[in-house]
Tab-separated table of C-alpha atoms and ligand atoms in Angstrom:
chain	number	residue	atom	x	y	z
A	1	MET	CA	22.421	-12.154	3.802
A	2	GLN	CA	25.802	-11.024	2.815
A	3	GLU	CA	26.067	-8.341	-0.026
A	4	ASN	CA	28.620	-9.577	-2.754
A	5	GLU	CA	30.938	-6.929	-3.488
A	6	ASN	CA	31.309	-7.850	-7.007
A	7	ILE	CA	27.971	-7.064	-7.760
A	8	VAL	CA	28.044	-3.146	-8.466
A	9	TRP	CA	25.067	-0.809	-9.237
A	10	HIS	CA	24.690	-0.067	-13.109
A	11	GLU	CA	23.732	3.439	-13.971
A	12	GLN	CA	20.935	3.567	-16.682
A	13	HIS	CA	20.721	6.249	-19.291
A	14	ILE	CA	16.823	6.664	-18.945
A	15	THR	CA	16.464	7.907	-15.334
A	16	LYS	CA	13.664	7.914	-13.401
A	17	ASP	CA	13.487	11.774	-13.626
A	18	LYS	CA	13.177	11.264	-17.639
A	19	ARG	CA	10.290	8.693	-17.130
A	20	GLU	CA	8.507	10.936	-14.711
A	21	GLU	CA	8.567	13.619	-17.373
A	22	LEU	CA	7.576	11.254	-20.276
A	23	LEU	CA	4.621	9.838	-17.928
A	24	ASN	CA	3.655	13.127	-16.714
A	25	GLN	CA	3.123	12.184	-12.993
A	26	LYS	CA	5.341	11.930	-9.802
A	27	PRO	CA	5.613	8.276	-9.120
A	28	CYS	CA	5.230	7.166	-5.549
A	29	ILE	CA	4.081	4.053	-3.292
A	30	LEU	CA	0.352	4.405	-2.052
A	31	TRP	CA	0.670	2.092	1.281
A	32	PHE	CA	-2.881	1.046	2.183
A	33	THR	CA	-2.670	-0.534	5.627
A	34	GLY	CA	-5.337	-1.679	7.992
A	35	LEU	CA	-6.947	-4.465	9.660
A	36	SER	CA	-8.124	-7.382	7.328
A	37	ALA	CA	-11.838	-6.536	5.810
A	38	SER	CA	-10.858	-2.864	6.641
A	39	GLY	CA	-11.225	-2.166	2.791
A	40	LYS	CA	-7.887	-1.914	1.697
A	41	SER	CA	-8.078	-3.794	-1.349
A	42	THR	CA	-11.679	-2.490	-2.392
A	43	LEU	CA	-9.713	0.854	-1.868
A	44	ALA	CA	-6.780	0.461	-3.693
A	45	ASN	CA	-8.677	-0.915	-6.843
A	46	ALA	CA	-11.117	2.140	-6.667
A	47	VAL	CA	-8.309	4.759	-6.425
A	48	GLU	CA	-6.499	2.990	-9.460
A	49	VAL	CA	-9.686	3.165	-11.542
A	50	GLU	CA	-10.047	6.640	-10.622
A	51	LEU	CA	-6.236	7.227	-11.893
A	52	PHE	CA	-6.580	5.060	-15.128
A	53	LYS	CA	-9.616	7.321	-15.900
A	54	ARG	CA	-7.351	10.025	-15.828
A	55	GLY	CA	-4.749	8.490	-17.925
A	56	GLN	CA	-2.228	8.072	-14.990
A	57	LYS	CA	0.334	4.964	-15.194
A	58	THR	CA	-0.529	2.806	-12.137
A	59	TYR	CA	-0.072	-0.632	-10.733
A	60	LEU	CA	-1.702	-2.439	-7.655
A	61	LEU	CA	0.286	-4.959	-5.818
A	62	ASP	CA	-2.384	-7.127	-3.744
A	63	GLY	CA	-1.416	-8.910	-0.612
A	64	ASP	CA	-3.190	-12.320	-1.662
A	65	ASN	CA	-2.069	-12.000	-5.103
A	66	VAL	CA	1.590	-11.918	-4.403
A	67	ARG	CA	1.429	-14.582	-1.770
A	68	HIS	CA	0.291	-16.920	-4.892
A	69	GLY	CA	3.699	-16.162	-6.525
A	70	LEU	CA	6.574	-14.022	-5.666
A	71	ASN	CA	5.986	-14.803	-1.930
A	72	LYS	CA	4.523	-18.370	-1.906
A	73	ASP	CA	7.454	-19.650	0.170
A	74	LEU	CA	6.414	-17.345	2.594
A	75	GLY	CA	4.240	-18.151	5.654
A	76	PHE	CA	2.895	-16.319	8.705
A	77	SER	CA	5.757	-16.668	11.226
A	78	GLU	CA	7.177	-13.117	12.387
A	79	LEU	CA	10.464	-13.778	10.306
A	80	ASP	CA	8.372	-14.718	7.251
A	81	ARG	CA	5.947	-11.891	7.562
A	82	ILE	CA	8.771	-9.269	7.760
A	83	GLU	CA	10.374	-11.021	4.786
A	84	ASN	CA	6.902	-10.763	2.764
A	85	ILE	CA	6.921	-7.004	3.669
A	86	ARG	CA	10.649	-6.210	2.703
A	87	ARG	CA	10.033	-8.054	-0.913
A	88	ILE	CA	6.866	-6.108	-1.358
A	89	GLY	CA	8.657	-3.003	-0.288
A	90	GLU	CA	11.466	-3.753	-2.943
A	91	VAL	CA	8.886	-4.660	-5.671
A	92	ALA	CA	7.215	-1.458	-4.903
A	93	LYS	CA	10.488	0.674	-5.282
A	94	LEU	CA	11.131	-0.832	-8.337
A	95	PHE	CA	7.669	0.164	-9.788
A	96	VAL	CA	8.293	3.538	-8.271
A	97	ASP	CA	11.848	3.549	-10.433
A	98	SER	CA	9.785	2.978	-13.518
A	99	GLY	CA	7.424	5.758	-12.983
A	100	LEU	CA	4.232	4.290	-11.630
A	101	LEU	CA	1.983	5.140	-9.148
A	102	THR	CA	2.325	2.320	-7.343
A	103	LEU	CA	-0.453	1.080	-4.755
A	104	THR	CA	-0.019	-1.711	-2.093
A	105	ALA	CA	-2.577	-3.355	-0.222
A	106	PHE	CA	-1.394	-5.359	2.922
A	107	ILE	CA	-2.136	-5.524	6.575
A	108	SER	CA	1.049	-4.833	7.276
A	109	PRO	CA	0.355	-4.468	11.203
A	110	PHE	CA	3.733	-3.627	12.390
A	111	LYS	CA	4.952	-0.263	12.567
A	112	SER	CA	8.769	-1.652	12.187
A	113	ASP	CA	7.922	-3.369	9.135
A	114	ARG	CA	5.946	-0.198	7.450
A	115	GLN	CA	8.997	1.822	8.330
A	116	ILE	CA	11.246	-0.615	6.536
A	117	ALA	CA	9.037	-0.213	3.454
A	118	ARG	CA	9.250	3.740	3.740
A	119	SER	CA	12.887	3.644	4.033
A	120	LEU	CA	13.460	2.188	0.790
A	121	VAL	CA	12.292	5.281	-1.257
A	122	LYS	CA	12.507	8.979	-0.674
A	123	TYR	CA	10.597	10.464	1.971
A	124	ASP	CA	7.788	11.759	-0.201
A	125	GLU	CA	7.355	9.135	-2.357
A	126	PHE	CA	5.533	6.916	0.156
A	127	ILE	CA	2.094	7.849	1.225
A	128	GLU	CA	1.004	5.807	3.782
A	129	ILE	CA	-2.934	5.360	3.896
A	130	PHE	CA	-4.485	4.191	7.359
A	131	VAL	CA	-7.828	2.395	6.380
A	132	ASP	CA	-9.094	2.794	9.673
A	133	THR	CA	-12.173	0.895	10.260
A	134	PRO	CA	-13.176	-0.448	13.474
A	135	ILE	CA	-12.917	-4.256	14.315
A	136	GLU	CA	-16.503	-4.519	15.003
A	137	VAL	CA	-17.421	-3.215	11.357
A	138	CYS	CA	-14.448	-5.512	9.782
A	139	GLU	CA	-15.996	-8.643	11.739
A	140	GLN	CA	-19.472	-7.589	10.688
A	141	ARG	CA	-18.228	-7.566	6.717
A	142	ASP	CA	-16.107	-10.511	6.667
A	143	PRO	CA	-16.256	-10.827	3.147
A	144	LYS	CA	-13.884	-13.808	3.359
A	145	GLY	CA	-14.995	-15.528	6.365
A	146	LEU	CA	-11.718	-15.226	8.106
A	147	TYR	CA	-12.833	-13.632	11.453
A	148	LYS	CA	-14.968	-16.327	11.826
A	149	LYS	CA	-12.564	-18.740	11.287
A	150	ALA	CA	-10.109	-16.950	13.516
A	151	ARG	CA	-12.532	-16.544	16.285
A	152	ASP	CA	-13.443	-20.540	16.166
A	153	GLY	CA	-9.636	-21.033	16.470
A	154	ALA	CA	-9.104	-22.243	12.520
A	155	ILE	CA	-6.781	-19.400	12.139
A	156	LYS	CA	-3.796	-18.557	14.402
A	157	ASN	CA	-2.386	-15.361	14.914
A	158	PHE	CA	-4.913	-13.435	12.912
A	159	THR	CA	-4.341	-9.736	13.205
A	160	GLY	CA	-7.285	-8.036	15.655
A	161	ILE	CA	-8.040	-11.095	17.267
A	162	ASP	CA	-4.986	-12.988	18.608
A	163	SER	CA	-2.377	-10.808	16.741
A	164	PRO	CA	-1.738	-7.240	17.332
A	165	TYR	CA	-2.261	-4.271	14.871
A	166	GLU	CA	-0.142	-1.280	15.435
A	167	GLN	CA	-1.858	1.782	14.560
A	168	PRO	CA	0.214	4.396	12.043
A	169	GLU	CA	0.669	7.420	14.352
A	170	ASN	CA	0.916	9.801	11.537
A	171	PRO	CA	-0.088	8.518	8.492
A	172	GLU	CA	-0.328	11.113	5.126
A	173	ILE	CA	-4.220	9.805	4.537
A	174	HIS	CA	-6.270	8.775	7.401
A	175	ILE	CA	-9.623	7.111	5.973
A	176	GLN	CA	-12.427	6.157	8.523
A	177	THR	CA	-14.555	3.907	5.978
A	178	ASP	CA	-17.668	3.061	8.018
A	179	GLN	CA	-18.529	6.959	7.617
A	180	LYS	CA	-18.147	7.337	3.969
A	181	THR	CA	-18.758	5.547	0.380
A	182	VAL	CA	-15.937	3.939	-1.326
A	183	GLN	CA	-15.831	6.609	-3.822
A	184	GLU	CA	-15.852	9.402	-1.359
A	185	CYS	CA	-12.721	7.296	0.121
A	186	ALA	CA	-10.932	6.833	-3.143
A	187	ASP	CA	-11.581	10.560	-3.727
A	188	LEU	CA	-9.793	11.484	-0.642
A	189	VAL	CA	-6.679	9.781	-1.959
A	190	VAL	CA	-7.028	11.307	-5.602
A	191	ASN	CA	-7.229	15.029	-3.976
A	192	HIS	CA	-4.216	14.275	-1.802
A	193	LEU	CA	-2.543	13.265	-4.756
A	194	ILE	CA	-3.570	16.611	-6.885
A	195	LYS	CA	-3.100	18.619	-3.613
A	196	PHE	CA	0.757	17.457	-3.283
A	197	GLY	CA	1.512	17.498	-7.451
A	198	TYR	CA	2.040	13.786	-7.607
A	199	ILE	CA	-0.623	14.106	-10.607
A	200	GLN	CA	-1.985	17.163	-12.272
A	201	GLY	CA	-5.722	18.216	-11.740
A	202	ASN	CA	-8.187	20.541	-10.107
A	203	GLU	CA	-8.880	19.252	-6.391
A	204	ASN	CA	-12.286	20.932	-6.551
A	205	ASP	CA	-13.199	18.261	-9.182
A	206	TYR	CA	-13.103	16.141	-5.800
A	207	ALA	CA	-14.528	18.381	-3.337
A	208	ILE	CA	-16.463	16.489	-1.134
B	1	LIG	P1	-9.180	-5.719	2.804
B	1	LIG	O1	-8.411	-5.705	1.614
B	1	LIG	O2	-8.784	-4.672	3.898
B	1	LIG	O3	-9.226	-7.197	3.629
B	1	LIG	P2	-11.607	-5.778	1.167
B	1	LIG	O4	-11.561	-4.504	0.402
B	1	LIG	O5	-11.264	-6.930	0.764
B	1	LIG	O6	-10.767	-5.408	2.580
B	1	LIG	O7	-13.093	-5.787	1.930
B	1	LIG	C1	-13.766	-4.608	2.586
B	1	LIG	C2	-15.095	-4.769	2.433
B	1	LIG	O8	-15.792	-3.794	3.193
B	1	LIG	C3	-15.949	-4.944	0.970
B	1	LIG	O9	-16.655	-6.083	0.864
B	1	LIG	C4	-16.305	-3.609	0.901
B	1	LIG	O10	-17.541	-3.479	-0.237
B	1	LIG	C5	-16.840	-3.263	2.280
B	1	LIG	N1	-17.135	-1.620	2.422
B	1	LIG	C6	-18.065	-0.933	2.776
B	1	LIG	N2	-17.839	0.210	2.896
B	1	LIG	C7	-16.329	0.790	2.491
B	1	LIG	C8	-15.826	1.842	2.219
B	1	LIG	N3	-16.191	3.059	2.606
B	1	LIG	N4	-14.466	1.502	1.848
B	1	LIG	C9	-13.863	0.309	1.553
B	1	LIG	N5	-14.801	-1.012	1.865
B	1	LIG	C10	-16.040	-0.834	2.121
C-alpha cells in the first residue's frame, strides 16, 4: 500500500515520556509466542493479574479475540497471517505509546513476523516470551480440541502438525511450562520486569 504524502505525523503535547512518568512504569510489549495450548493465554492472563494487583496499567491483546473484531476479515493464508501480525504489532505499538504494559498472546510461528512486530518499537520495548511446551504435552492438554481436529484433517495448516513453528533463538524470557506451575511461570515474567526496571519492586518477592 502507498503512503500518502499529504498525511503528516502530528506531534502531540502529551508524549510517551510524560505518560510513563504519570503511570510510573516503562511501557513495553510482552509478546508471548508458542504452540497452540502451550499456555500463552493462561500465562498472559496470570501475568496481567499480578501486574494489576501491583497497580500497574496493562492491556492484553489475545489472538482469538482480535480475530473476532479488528482482524475478522483475515483468514489463515500466508498473506493473511502476516497481515494479522502486522496489525497486532501496530495496535500493540499504540498501546505502548499510551504508556501501557501491553501483553499479546499469539502463536506467531514465523520468526520474520515476530521480527516485524519487534521492529515497530524501540529494542528494549519488545520482550519476547517463548512459551516452550513440547508438542506432546500441548496435544495432551488440547483445551480447545484443536489438535484432535488437525490430526483428523479437519483443520489444515495447523502449527506443529502440518505447518512449522520456528522457535525463537534469543527470546528475552524462555519458559518451560511443563516444569512449573502457572504461578511460577507468571512470577518469572514479573521478576524480569522488575529486574530490568519496567516496574518498581523487589525481585526477592518473587524468588522461585
Ligand atoms: P495457548 O494460549 O497457548 O493456546 P492456553 O493458555 O489456552 O494455551 O492453554 C494452555 C493449557 O495448559 C491450559 O489448560 C492451562 O491450564 C494448561 N497449563 C498447565 N500448566 C501450565 C503452565 N505452567 N503454564 C500455562 N498453562 C499451563
